[in-house]
CSV table of C-alpha atoms in Angstrom, one decimal:
chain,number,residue,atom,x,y,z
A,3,UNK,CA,-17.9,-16.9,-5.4
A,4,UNK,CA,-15.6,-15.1,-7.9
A,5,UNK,CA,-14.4,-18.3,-8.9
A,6,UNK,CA,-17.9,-19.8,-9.3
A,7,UNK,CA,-19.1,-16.4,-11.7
A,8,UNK,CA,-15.7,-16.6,-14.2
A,9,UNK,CA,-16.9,-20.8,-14.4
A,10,UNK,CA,-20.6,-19.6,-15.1
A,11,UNK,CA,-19.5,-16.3,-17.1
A,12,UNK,CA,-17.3,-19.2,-19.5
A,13,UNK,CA,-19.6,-21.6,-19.3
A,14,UNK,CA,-22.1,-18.9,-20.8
A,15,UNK,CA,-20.1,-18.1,-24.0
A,16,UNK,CA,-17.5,-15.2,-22.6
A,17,UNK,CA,-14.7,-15.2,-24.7
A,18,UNK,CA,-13.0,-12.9,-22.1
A,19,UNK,CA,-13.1,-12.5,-18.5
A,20,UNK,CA,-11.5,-10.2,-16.5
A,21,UNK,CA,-11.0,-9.9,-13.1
A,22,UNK,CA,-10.9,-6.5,-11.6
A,23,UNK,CA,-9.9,-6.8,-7.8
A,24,UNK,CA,-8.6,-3.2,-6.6
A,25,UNK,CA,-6.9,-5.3,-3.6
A,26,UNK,CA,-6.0,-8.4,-3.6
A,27,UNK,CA,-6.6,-10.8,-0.3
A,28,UNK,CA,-4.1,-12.4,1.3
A,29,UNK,CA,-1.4,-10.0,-0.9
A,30,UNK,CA,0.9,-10.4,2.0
A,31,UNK,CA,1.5,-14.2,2.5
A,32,UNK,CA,3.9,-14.1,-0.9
A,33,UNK,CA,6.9,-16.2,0.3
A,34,UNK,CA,7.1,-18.7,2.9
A,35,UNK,CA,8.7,-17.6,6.3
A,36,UNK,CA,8.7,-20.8,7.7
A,37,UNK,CA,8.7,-24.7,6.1
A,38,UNK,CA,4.8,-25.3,5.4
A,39,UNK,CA,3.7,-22.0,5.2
A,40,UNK,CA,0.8,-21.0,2.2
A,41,UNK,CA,1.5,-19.0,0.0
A,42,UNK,CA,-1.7,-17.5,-0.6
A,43,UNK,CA,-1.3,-14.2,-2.8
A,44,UNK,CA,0.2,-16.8,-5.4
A,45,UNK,CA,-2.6,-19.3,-5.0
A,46,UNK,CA,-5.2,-16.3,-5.2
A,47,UNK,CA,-4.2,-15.6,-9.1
A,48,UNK,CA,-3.6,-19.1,-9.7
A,49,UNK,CA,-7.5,-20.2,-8.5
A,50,UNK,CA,-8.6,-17.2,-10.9
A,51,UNK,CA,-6.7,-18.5,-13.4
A,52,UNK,CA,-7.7,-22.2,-13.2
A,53,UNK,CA,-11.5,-20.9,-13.1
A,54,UNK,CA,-11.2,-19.2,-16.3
A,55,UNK,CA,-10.3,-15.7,-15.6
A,56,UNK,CA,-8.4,-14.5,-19.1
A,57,UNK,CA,-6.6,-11.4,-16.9
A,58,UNK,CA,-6.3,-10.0,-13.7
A,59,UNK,CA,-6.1,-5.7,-13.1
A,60,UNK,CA,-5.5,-5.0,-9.3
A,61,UNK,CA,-4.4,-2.0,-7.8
A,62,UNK,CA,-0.2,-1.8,-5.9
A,63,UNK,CA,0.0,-5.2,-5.1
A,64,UNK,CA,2.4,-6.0,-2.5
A,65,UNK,CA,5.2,-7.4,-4.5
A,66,UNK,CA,6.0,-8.2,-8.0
A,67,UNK,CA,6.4,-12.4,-7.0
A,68,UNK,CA,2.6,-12.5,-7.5
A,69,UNK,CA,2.6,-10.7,-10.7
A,70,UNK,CA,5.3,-12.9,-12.0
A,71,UNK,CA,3.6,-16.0,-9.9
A,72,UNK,CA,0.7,-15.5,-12.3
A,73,UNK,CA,0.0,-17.7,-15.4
A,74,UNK,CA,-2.1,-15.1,-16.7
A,75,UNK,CA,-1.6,-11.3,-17.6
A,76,UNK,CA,-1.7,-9.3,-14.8
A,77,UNK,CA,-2.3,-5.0,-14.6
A,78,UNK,CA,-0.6,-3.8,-11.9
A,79,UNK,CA,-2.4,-0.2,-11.7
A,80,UNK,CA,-0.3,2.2,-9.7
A,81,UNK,CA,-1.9,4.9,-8.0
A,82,UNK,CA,1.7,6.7,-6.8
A,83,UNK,CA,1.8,10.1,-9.2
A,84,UNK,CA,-2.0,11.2,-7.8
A,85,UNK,CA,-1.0,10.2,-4.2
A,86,UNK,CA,1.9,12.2,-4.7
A,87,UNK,CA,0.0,15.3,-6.3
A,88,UNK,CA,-2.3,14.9,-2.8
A,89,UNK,CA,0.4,15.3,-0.7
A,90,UNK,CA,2.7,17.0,-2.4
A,91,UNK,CA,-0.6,20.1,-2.3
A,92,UNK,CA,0.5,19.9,1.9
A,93,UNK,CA,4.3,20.1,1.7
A,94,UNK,CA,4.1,23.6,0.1
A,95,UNK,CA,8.2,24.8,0.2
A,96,UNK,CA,9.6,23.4,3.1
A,97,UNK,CA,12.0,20.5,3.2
A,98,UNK,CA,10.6,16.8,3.6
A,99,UNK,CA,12.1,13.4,3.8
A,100,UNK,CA,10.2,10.7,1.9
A,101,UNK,CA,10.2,7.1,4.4
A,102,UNK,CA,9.6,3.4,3.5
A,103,UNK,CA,8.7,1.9,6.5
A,104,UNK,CA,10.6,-1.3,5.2
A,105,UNK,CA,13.5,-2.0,2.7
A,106,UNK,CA,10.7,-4.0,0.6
A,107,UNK,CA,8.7,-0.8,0.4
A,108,UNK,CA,11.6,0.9,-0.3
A,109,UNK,CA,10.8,0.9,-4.4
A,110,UNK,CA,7.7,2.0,-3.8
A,111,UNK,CA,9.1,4.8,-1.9
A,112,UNK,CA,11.5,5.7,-4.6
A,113,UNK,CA,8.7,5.9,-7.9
A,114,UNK,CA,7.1,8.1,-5.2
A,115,UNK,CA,10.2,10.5,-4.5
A,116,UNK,CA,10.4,10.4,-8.6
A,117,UNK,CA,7.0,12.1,-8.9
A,118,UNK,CA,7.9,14.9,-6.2
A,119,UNK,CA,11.5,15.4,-8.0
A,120,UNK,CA,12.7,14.3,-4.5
A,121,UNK,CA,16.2,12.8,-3.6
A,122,UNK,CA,16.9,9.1,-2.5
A,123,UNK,CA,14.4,8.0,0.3
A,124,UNK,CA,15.3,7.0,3.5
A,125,UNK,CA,14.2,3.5,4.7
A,126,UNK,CA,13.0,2.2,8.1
A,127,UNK,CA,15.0,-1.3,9.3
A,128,UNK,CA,12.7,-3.1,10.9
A,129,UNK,CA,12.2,-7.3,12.1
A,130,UNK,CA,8.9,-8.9,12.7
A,131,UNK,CA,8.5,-11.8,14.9
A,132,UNK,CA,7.1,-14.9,12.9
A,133,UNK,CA,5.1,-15.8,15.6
A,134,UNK,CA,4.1,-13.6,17.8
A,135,UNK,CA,3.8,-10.7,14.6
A,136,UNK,CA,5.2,-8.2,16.9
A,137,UNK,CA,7.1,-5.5,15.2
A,138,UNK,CA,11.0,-3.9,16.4
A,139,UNK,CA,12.7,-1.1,14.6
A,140,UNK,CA,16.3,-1.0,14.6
A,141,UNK,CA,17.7,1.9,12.7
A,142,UNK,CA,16.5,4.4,10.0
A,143,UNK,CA,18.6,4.6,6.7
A,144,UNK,CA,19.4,7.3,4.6
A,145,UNK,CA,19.8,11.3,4.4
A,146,UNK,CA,17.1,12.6,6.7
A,147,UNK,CA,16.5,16.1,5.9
A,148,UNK,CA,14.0,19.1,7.5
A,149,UNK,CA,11.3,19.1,9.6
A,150,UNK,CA,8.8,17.4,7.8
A,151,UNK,CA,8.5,13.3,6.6
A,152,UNK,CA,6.1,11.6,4.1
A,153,UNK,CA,5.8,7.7,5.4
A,154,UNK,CA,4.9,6.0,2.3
A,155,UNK,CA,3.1,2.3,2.4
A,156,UNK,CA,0.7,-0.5,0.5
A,157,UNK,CA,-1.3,-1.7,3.3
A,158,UNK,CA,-2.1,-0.4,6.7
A,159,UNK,CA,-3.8,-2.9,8.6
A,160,UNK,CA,-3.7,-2.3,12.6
A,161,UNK,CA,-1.2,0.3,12.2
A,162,UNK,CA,1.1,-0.8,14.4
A,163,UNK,CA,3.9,-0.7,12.0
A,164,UNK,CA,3.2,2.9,11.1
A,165,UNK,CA,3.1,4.2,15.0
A,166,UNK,CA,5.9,2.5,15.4
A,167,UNK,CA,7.8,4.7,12.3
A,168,UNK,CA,6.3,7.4,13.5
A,169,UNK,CA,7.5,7.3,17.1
A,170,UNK,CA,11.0,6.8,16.0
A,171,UNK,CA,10.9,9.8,13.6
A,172,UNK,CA,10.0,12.0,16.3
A,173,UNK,CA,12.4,11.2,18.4
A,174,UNK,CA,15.0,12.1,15.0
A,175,UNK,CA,13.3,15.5,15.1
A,176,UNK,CA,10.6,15.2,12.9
A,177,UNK,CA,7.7,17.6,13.7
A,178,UNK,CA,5.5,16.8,11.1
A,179,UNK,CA,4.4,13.4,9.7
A,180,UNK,CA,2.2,13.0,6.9
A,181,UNK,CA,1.5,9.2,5.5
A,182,UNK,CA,0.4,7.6,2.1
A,183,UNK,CA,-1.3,3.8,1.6
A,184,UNK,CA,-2.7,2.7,-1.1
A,185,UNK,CA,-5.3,0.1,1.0
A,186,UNK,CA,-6.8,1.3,4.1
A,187,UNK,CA,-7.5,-2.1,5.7
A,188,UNK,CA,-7.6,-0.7,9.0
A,189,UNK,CA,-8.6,-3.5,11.5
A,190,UNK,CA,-10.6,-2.9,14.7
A,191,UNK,CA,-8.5,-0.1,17.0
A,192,UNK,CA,-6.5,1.4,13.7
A,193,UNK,CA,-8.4,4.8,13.5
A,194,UNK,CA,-8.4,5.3,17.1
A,195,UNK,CA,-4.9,4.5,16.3
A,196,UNK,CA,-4.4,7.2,13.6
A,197,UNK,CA,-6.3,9.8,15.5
A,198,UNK,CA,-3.7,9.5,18.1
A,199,UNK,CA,-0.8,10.1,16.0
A,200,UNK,CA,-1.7,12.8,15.0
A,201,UNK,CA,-0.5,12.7,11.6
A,202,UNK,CA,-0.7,16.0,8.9
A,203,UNK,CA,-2.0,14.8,5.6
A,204,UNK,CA,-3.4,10.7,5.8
A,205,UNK,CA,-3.2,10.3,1.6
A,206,UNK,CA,-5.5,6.7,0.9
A,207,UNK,CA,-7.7,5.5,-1.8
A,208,UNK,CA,-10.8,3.7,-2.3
A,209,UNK,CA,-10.0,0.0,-3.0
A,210,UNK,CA,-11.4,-1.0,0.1
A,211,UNK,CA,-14.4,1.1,1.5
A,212,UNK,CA,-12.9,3.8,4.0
A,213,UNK,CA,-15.0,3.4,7.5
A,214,UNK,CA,-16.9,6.0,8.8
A,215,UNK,CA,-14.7,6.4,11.8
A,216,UNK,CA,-11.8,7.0,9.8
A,217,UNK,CA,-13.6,9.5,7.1
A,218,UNK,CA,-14.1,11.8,10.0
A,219,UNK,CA,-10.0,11.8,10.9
A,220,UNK,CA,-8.5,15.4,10.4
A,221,UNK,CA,-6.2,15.4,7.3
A,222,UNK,CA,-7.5,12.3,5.8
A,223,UNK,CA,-8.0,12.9,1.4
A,224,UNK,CA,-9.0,9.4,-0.2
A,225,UNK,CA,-8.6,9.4,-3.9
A,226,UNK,CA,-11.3,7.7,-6.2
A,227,UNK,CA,-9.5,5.4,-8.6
A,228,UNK,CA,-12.4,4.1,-10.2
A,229,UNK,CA,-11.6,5.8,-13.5
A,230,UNK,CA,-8.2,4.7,-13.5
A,231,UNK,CA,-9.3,1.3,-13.0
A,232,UNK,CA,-12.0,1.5,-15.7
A,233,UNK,CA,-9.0,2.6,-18.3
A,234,UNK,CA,-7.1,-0.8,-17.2
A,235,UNK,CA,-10.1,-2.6,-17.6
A,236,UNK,CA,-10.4,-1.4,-21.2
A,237,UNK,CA,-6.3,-2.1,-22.7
């Protein structure tokens, strides 16, 4: 349908179209894992494109390949310093570790640690099963300090990933756990998930519409990025 308004919004007389999409579908599929895979996120900015779409502005997409991938000019709006101004309002004094739950989060996790003035941040190695999706953590990199660690993510979809982080942090002695993602997917079962974590501040935005069941979780703070989108909209 997107495709079909740009065609009609052309076909009208618009000398400019652009495409406001807070998150992107399919941002995920960006490289093939095995021969014949899609590769969807790409073919997602190149069907805007082809209908007529003169730019793109989306909110932390999941890697840079699509932005690149993309024959038009893509915004790339980055929500990271008000995230970090939400958390950083729960981590008070005390010592904190910042986490990437995977090395390709881990420059996410850095911009982040910029905006506290933190040090490097640790990173969580972890394989995923191509076909059976299941996730296994092997080792967490990096200078793990105090009591206290800020997970710090795109996408949370069932959640597994992020229970997973957080189990293995516990068991290195971390007592609190507070987590930051950009785009609370959140299949069916993630915030019965969530609740049972038992997490300290849950840091999320509104590019997807937050569920009721998850508005009511302890801790949660979703930041309105509506205004920030507007502004990208308007360059």
């Amino acid at each position: 349908r997107t495709a079909l308004l740009i065609d009609t919004l052309r076909r009208a007389g618009a000398a400019e179209v652009v495409v406001a999409v807070p998150y992107l579908g399919y941002s995920r599929q960006d490289r093939q894992i095995e021969t014949g895979d899609a590769v969807t996120s790409h073919f997602v900015v190149g069907a805007l494109a082809a209908a007529g779409a003169s730019r793109i502005v989306s909110v932390d997409m999941h890697s840079e390949s699509s932005i690149s991938a993309s024959p038009i000019p893509v915004v790339n709006v980055s929500p990271i310093q008000e995230m970090a101004l939400a958390v950083r309002m729960a981590l008070g004094e005390e010592k904190f570790t910042i986490i990437a739950p995977d090395h390709g989060a881990k420059p996410r996790a850095e911009r982040f640690a910029a905006e506290l003035m933190s040090r490097e941040p640790a990173w969580v190695e972890k394989s995923r099963d191509p076909k059976t999706g299941k996730v296994t953590i092997a080792n967490i990199h990096g200078d793990l300090q105090g009591e206290t660690a800020v997970i710090v993510d795109d996408i949370i979809d069932t959640g597994s990933t992020i229970a997973l982080a957080v189990a293995t942090l516990r068991e290195k002695g971390f007592s609190k756990i507070h987590l930051c993602v950009t785009h609370p997917v959140l299949s069916a079962g993630a915030a019965a998930l969530l609740r049972k974590l038992k997490l300290g501040r849950i840091v999320t935005t509104n590019t997807i519409d937050v569920p009721e069941a998850v508005s009511r979780i302890p801790g949660l703070h979703v930041i309105d990025l509506s205004r920030k989108i507007a502004d990208a909209i308007r360059v």
